Coordinates of C-alpha atoms in Angstrom, one line a residue:
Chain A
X2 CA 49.7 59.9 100.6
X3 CA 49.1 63.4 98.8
X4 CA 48.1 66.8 100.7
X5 CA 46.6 69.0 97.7
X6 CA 47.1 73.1 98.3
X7 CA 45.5 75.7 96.0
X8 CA 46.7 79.6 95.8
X9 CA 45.1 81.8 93.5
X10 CA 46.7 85.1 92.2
X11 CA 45.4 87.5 94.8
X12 CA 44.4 85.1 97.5
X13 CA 46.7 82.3 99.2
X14 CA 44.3 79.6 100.3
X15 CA 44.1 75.9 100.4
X16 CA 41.9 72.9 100.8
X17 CA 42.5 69.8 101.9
X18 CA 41.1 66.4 100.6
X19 CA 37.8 66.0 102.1
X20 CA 38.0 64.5 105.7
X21 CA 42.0 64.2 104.9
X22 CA 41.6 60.7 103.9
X23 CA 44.9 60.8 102.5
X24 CA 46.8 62.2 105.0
X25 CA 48.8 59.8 107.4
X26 CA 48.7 61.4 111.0
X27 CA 51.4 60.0 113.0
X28 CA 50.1 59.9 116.6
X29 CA 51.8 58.1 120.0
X30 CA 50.3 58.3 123.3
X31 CA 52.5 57.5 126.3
X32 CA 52.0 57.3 130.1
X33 CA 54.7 58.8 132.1
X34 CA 56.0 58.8 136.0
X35 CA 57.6 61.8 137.9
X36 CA 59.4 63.6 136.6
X37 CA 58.5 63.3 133.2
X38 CA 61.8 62.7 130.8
X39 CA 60.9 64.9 127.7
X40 CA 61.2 69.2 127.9
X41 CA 58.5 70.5 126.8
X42 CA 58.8 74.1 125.1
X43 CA 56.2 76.8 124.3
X44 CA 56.5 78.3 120.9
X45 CA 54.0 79.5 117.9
X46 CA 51.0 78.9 119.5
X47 CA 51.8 75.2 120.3
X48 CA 53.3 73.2 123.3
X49 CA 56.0 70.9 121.8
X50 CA 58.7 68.5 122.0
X51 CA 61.7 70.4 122.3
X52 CA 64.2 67.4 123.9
X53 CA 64.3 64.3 124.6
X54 CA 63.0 61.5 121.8
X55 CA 61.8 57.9 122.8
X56 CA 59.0 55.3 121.9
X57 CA 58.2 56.9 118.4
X58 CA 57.8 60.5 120.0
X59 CA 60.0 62.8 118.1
X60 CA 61.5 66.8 119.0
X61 CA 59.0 69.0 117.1
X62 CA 56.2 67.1 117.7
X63 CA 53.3 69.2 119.6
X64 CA 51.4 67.8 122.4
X65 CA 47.7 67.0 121.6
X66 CA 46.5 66.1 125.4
X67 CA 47.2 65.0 128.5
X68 CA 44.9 62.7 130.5
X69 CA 43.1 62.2 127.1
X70 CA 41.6 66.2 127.6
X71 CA 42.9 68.2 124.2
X72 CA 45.6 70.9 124.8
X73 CA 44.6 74.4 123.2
X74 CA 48.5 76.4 123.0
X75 CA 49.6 76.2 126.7
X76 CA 46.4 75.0 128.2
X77 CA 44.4 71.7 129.0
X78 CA 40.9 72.2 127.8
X79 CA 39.3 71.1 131.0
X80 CA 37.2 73.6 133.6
X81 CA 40.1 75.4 135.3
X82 CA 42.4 75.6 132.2
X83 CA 45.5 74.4 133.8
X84 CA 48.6 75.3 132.1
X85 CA 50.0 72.6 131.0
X86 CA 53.4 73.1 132.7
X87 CA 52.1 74.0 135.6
X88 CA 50.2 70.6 135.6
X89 CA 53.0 68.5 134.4
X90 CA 55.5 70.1 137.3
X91 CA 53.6 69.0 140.1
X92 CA 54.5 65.3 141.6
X93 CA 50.6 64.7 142.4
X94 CA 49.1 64.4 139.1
X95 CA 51.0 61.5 137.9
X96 CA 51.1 59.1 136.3
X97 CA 50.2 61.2 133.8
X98 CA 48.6 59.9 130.1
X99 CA 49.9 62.8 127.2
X100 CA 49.4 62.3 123.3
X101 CA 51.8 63.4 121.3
X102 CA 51.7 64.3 117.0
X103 CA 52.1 66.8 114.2
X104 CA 49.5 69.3 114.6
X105 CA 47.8 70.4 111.3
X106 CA 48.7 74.1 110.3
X107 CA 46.0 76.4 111.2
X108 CA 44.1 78.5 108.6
X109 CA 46.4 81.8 109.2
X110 CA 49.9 79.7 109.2
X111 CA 48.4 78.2 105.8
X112 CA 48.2 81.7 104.4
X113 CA 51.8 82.5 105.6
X114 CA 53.1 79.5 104.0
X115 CA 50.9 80.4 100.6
X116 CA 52.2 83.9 100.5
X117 CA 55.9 82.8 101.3
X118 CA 55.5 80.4 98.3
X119 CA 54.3 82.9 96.0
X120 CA 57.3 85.3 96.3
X121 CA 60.1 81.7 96.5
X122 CA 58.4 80.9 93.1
X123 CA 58.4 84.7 91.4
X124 CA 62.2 84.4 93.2
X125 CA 63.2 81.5 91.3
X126 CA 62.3 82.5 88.0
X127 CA 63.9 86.1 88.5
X128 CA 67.2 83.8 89.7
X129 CA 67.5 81.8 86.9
X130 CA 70.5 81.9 84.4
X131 CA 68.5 81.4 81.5
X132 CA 65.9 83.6 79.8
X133 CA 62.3 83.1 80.5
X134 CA 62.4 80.0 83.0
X135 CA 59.2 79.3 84.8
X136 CA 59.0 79.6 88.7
X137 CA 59.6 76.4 90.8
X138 CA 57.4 73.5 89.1
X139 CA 58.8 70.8 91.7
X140 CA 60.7 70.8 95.1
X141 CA 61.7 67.7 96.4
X142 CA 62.6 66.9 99.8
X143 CA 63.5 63.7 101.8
X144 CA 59.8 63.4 103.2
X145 CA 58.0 64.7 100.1
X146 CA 57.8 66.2 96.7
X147 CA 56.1 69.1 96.0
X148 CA 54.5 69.6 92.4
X149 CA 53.7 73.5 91.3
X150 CA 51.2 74.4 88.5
X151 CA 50.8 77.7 87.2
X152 CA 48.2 78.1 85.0
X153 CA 48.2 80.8 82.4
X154 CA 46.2 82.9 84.2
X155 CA 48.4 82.7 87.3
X156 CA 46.1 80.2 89.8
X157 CA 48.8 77.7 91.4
X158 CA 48.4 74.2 92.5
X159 CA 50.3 72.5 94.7
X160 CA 50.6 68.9 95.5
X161 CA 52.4 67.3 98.3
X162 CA 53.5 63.8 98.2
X163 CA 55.3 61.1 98.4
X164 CA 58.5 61.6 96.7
X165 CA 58.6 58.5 95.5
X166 CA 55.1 58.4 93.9
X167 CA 55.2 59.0 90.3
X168 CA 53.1 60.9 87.6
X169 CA 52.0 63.3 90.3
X170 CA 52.1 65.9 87.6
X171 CA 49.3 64.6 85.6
X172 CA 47.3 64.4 89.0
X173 CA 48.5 68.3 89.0
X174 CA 46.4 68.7 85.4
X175 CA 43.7 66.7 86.2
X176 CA 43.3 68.8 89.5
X177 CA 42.9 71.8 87.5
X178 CA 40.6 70.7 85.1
X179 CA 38.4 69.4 88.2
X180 CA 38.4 73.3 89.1
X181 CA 37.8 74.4 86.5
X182 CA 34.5 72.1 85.8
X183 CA 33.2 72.0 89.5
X184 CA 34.3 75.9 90.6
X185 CA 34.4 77.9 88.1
X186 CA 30.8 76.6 86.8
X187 CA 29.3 77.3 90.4
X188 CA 27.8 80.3 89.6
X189 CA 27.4 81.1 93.4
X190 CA 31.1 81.1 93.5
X191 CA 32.7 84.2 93.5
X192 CA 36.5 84.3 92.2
X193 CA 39.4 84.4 93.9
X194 CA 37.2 83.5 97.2
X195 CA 37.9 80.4 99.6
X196 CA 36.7 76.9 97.9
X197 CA 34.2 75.5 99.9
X198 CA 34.1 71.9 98.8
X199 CA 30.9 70.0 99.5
X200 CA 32.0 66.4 97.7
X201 CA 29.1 63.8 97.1
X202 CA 30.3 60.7 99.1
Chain B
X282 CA 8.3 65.5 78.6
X283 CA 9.2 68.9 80.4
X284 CA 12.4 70.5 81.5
X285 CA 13.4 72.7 83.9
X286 CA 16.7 74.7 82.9
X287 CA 18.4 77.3 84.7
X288 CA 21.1 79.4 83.5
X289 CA 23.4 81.7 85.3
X290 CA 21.5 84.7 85.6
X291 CA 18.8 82.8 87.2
X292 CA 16.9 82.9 84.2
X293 CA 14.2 79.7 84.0
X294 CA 12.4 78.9 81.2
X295 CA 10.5 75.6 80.7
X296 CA 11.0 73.7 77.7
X297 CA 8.4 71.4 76.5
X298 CA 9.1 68.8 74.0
X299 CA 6.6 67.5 72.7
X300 CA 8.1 64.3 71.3
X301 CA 11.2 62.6 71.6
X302 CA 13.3 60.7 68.9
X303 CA 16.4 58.2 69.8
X304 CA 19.2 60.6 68.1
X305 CA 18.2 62.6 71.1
X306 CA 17.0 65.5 68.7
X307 CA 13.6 67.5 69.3
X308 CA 11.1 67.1 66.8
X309 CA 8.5 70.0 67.8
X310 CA 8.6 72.2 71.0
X311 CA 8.0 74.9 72.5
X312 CA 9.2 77.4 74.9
X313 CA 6.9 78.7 76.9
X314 CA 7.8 81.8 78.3
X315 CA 5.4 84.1 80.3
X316 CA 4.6 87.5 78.9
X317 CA 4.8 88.4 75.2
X318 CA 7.0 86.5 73.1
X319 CA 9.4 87.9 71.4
X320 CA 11.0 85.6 69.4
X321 CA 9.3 82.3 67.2
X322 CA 9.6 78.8 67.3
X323 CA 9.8 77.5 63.8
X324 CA 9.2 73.5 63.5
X325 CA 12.2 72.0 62.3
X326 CA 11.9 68.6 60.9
X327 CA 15.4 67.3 59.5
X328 CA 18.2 68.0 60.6
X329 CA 21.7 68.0 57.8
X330 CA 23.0 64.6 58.3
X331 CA 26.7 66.1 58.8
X332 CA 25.9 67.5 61.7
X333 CA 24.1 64.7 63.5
X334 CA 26.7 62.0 62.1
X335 CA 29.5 64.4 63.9
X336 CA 27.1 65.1 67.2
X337 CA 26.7 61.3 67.7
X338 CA 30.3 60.6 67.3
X339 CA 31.3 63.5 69.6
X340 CA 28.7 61.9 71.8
X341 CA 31.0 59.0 72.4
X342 CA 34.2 61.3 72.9
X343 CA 32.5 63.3 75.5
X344 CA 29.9 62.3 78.1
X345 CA 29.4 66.4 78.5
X346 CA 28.1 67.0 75.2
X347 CA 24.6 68.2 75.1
X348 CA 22.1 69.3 72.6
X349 CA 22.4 72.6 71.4
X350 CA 19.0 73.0 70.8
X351 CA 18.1 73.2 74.5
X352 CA 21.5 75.8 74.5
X353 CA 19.6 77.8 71.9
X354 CA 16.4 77.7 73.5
X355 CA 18.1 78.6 77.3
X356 CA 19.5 81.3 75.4
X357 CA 16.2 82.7 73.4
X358 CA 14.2 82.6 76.7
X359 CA 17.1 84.7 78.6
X360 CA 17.5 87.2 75.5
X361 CA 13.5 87.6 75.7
X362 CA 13.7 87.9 79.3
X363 CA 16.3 90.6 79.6
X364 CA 14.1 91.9 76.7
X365 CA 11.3 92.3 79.0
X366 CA 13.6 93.6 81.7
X367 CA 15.2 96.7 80.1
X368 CA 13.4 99.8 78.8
X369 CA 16.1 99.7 75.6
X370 CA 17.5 97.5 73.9
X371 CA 21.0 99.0 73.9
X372 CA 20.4 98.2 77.6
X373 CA 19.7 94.5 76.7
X374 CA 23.2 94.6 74.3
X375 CA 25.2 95.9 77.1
X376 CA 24.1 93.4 79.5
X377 CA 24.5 90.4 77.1
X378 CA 28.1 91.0 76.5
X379 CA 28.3 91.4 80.4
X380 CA 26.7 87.6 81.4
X381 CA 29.5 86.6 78.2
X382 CA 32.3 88.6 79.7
X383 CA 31.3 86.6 83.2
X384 CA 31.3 83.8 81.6
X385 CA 34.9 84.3 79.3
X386 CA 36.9 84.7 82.2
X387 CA 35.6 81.3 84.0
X388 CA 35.3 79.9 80.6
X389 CA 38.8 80.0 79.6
X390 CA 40.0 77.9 82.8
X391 CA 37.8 75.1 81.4
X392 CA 39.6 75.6 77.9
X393 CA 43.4 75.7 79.4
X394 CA 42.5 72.9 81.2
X395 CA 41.4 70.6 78.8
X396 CA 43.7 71.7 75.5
X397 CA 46.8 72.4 77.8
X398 CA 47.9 75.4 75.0
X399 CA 51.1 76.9 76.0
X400 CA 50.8 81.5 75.5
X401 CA 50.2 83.1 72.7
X402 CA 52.3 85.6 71.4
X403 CA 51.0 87.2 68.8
X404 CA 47.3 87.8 67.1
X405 CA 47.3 85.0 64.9
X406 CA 48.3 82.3 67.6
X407 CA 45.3 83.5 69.1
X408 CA 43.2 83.7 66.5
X409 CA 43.9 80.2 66.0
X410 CA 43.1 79.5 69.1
X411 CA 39.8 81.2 69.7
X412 CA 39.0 79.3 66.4
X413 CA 39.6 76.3 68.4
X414 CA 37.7 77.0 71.2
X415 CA 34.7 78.0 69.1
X416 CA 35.1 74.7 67.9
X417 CA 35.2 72.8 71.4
X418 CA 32.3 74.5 73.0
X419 CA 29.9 75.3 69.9
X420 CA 30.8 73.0 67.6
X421 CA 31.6 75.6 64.9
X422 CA 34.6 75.8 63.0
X423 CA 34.3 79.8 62.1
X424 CA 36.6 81.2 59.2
X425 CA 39.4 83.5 60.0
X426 CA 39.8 86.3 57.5
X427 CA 39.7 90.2 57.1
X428 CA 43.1 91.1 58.7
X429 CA 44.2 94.5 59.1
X430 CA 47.5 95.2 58.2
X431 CA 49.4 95.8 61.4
X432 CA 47.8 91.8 62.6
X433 CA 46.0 93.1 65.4
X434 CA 42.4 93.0 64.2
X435 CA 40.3 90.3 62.5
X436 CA 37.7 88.5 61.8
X437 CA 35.5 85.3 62.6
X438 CA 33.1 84.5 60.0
X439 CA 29.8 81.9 60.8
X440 CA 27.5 80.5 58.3
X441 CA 25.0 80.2 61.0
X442 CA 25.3 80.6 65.2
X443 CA 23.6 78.5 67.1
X444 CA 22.0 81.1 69.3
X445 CA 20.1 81.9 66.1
X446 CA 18.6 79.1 65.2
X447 CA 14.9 79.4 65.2
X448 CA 15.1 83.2 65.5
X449 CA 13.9 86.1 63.6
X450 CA 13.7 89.3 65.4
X451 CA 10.5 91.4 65.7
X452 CA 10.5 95.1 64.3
X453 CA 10.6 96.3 68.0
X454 CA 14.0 94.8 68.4
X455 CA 15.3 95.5 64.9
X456 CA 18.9 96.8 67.0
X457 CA 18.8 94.0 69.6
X458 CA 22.5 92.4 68.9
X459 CA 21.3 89.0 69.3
X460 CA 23.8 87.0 69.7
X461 CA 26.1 89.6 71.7
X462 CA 27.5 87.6 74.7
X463 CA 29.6 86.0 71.9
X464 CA 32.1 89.4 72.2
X465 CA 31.9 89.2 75.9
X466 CA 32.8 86.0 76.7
X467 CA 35.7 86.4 74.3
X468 CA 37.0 89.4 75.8
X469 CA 36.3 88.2 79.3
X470 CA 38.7 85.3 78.3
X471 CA 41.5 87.0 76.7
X472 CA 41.9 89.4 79.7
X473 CA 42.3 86.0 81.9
X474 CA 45.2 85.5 79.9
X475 CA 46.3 89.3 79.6
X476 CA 45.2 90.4 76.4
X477 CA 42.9 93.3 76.2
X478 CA 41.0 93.2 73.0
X479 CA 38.0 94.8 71.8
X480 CA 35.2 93.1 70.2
X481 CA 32.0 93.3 68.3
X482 CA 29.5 92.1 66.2
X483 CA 29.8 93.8 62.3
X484 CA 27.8 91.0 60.2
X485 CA 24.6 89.1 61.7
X486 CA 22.3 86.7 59.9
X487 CA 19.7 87.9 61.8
X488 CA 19.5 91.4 60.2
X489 CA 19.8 89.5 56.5
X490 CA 23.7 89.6 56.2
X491 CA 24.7 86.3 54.5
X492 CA 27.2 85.7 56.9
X493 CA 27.4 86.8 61.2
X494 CA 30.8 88.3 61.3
X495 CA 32.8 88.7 64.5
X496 CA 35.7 91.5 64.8
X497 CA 38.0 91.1 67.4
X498 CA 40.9 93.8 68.0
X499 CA 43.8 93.8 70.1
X500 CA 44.1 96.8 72.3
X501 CA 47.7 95.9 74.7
X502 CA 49.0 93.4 76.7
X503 CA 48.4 93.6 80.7
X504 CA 52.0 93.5 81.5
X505 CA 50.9 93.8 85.1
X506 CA 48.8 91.0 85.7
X507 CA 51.5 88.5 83.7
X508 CA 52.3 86.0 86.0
X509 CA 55.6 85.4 88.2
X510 CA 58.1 83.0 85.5
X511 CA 55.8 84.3 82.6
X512 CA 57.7 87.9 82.1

């Protein structure tokens, strides 16, 4: 499973495979009694897990729904927009149905993250003991493995997989020369403006 | 057979051919473009075997390859249409090498991504490699010669472009630089990859030099758009 991010030099942006085909959403969906065993928490713009893990729902997972409505932040999509803590504190509205997963980052969090990136990778070549070292070109973690091009005139790429997927940075390459065949030669495209990816499936 | 081709500046021109040969080359055609016209067709029957022996190999390397005679005939009909556009021709020069300088700084993208060439650092790595990428996307291998003694300025030499194939230009448009997107596009590229240079046409075939000459001259480095890991 790969995620596939793209920040140009004065924009941070990315795009995700088309329809995220790739991108393994880990969802549970449980049906609880009074009182319901896991704290909830409010934070960033999401209700989530802050306590309490059983049945394949994990802390830091956000809630999705309840009684199969969608959850928007703090509220229950439905015609009174309960709060949702409100709803889950009172005894009559169990048994109650609630889906839990990893909620995708929203287009503004994604720009954060970008920018963040940009300055950790002109950090980490200004860090380095030795003379002209590039910025990070891979970050590995448990869950995944990030691979960083820079092209030579400064668009990134990023590509998040599986760390234990190999030859990712050819994929990198291959990425870039897709851009630079099926953007750049868009004359409608402006540069340095959101890809809008249209693929012919 | 008839063709419709569009080029970036929303240019179309309809290209006739009249007759079709399996080497894929055009035997007779025309252009037909409306209004006067500017520039003549002339009927070419043979082509040097070099060239088509290389095209048809190339052919097999690259699926992308295409003609070049429909390339030179997009390009006559959007030289003869920005001719008919502009009051002057040094109008119709500045605008060329703007549509090239456009097209440099997506160009180059293409070219990093398929050579994978590490920086250059001085005037005659990248004189080497402009030489190359005359040679990916025209098919030309251009002589490098004329330096000036501090390495910054040179020159590209062509037997023959192949904008100007089937061209001769008419007395109106005896200071038309024909084939001036050439300097754009390689300015728009080097300043992707933070060189400024200058560049210009000196020689052209067209006005009955033996040889089209391009000069190209390094002006500075943009040391402020080099990026992060690069400095």
């Amino acid at each position: 499973s790969y995620e596939l991010q793209y920040f140009s030099n004065r924009t941070f942006q990315s795009f995700y495979p088309y329809g995220n085909s790739n991108h393994i959403e880990v969802e549970t969906e449980r049906t609880f009694t009074y009182p319901m065993d896991i704290k909830l928490t409010f934070k960033n713009h999401r209700t989530s897990v802050a306590f309490g893990q059983r049945d394949g729902i994990f802390v830091g997972q956000t809630l999705l729904s309840v009684n199969g409505i969608p959850v928007e932040e703090n509220r229950i999509r439905n015609e009174k927009l309960d709060d949702v803590f409100e709803f889950l504190s009172k005894p009559e509205n169990y048994p109650v149905t609630c889906r839990f997963g990893r909620a995708r980052l929203e287009s503004n969090e994604n720009l954060a993250v970008g920018s963040v990136f940009y300055s950790v990778f002109a950090l980490a070549s200004q860090l380095s003991p030795e003379l002209h070292s590039s910025g990070i070109q891979y970050l590995e973690t448990e869950t995944f493995k990030l691979h960083c091009l820079q092209t030579l005139t400064g668009v990134k790429f990023f590509l998040i997989s599986d760390p234990k997927l190999q030859g990712m940075d050819v994929v990198v390459r291959k990425i870039y020369e897709l851009y630079s065949d099926y953007v750049l030669k868009n004359p409608f495209y402006s540069l340095d403006q959101p890809i809008r990816l249209q693929p012919d499936l | 057979m008839v063709k419709q081709v569009r080029q970036i500046s929303g240019v179309s021109c309809t290209v006739q051919l009249s007759k079709r040969i399996l080497s894929d080359r055009i035997v007779a055609g025309t252009v037909r473009i409306h209004g006067p016209n500017f520039f003549w067709l002339k009927r070419r029957s043979q082509l040097d075997n070099a060239r088509k022996m290389s095209r048809q190999t190339a052919r097999i390397a690259d699926p992308k390859k295409v003609n070049s005679e429909l390339f030179t005939l997009t390009y006559g009909a959007l030289v003869s249409q920005l001719v008919r556009d502009y009051e002057s021709v040094d109008d119709v020069n500045k605008h060329l090498e703007r549509i090239g300088y456009n097209i440099g700084i997506r160009l180059i993208e293409d070219f990093l991504a398929r050579t994978n060439f590490p920086r250059c650092h001085d005037m005659r790595d990248a004189a080497d490699k402009i030489q190359q990428a005359f040679k990916l996307y025209l098919g030309l291998s251009p002589g490098i010669s004329n330096w000036s003694n501090g390495n910054e300025e040179f020159s590209l030499t062509f037997e023959s472009t192949p904008f100007a194939e089937f061209v001769e230009l008419p007395d109106s448009c005896s200071n038309l630089k024909y084939g001036n997107i050439l300097p754009g596009v390689v300015r728009g590229a080097c300043e992707m990859v933070q060189m400024e240079v200058q560049s210009w046409i000196i020689q052209d075939t067209l006005k009955g030099d033996n040889i089209t000459e391009l000069r190209i001259r390094f002006i500075k480095k943009l040391e402020d758009a080099i990026p992060a890991g690069e400095d």
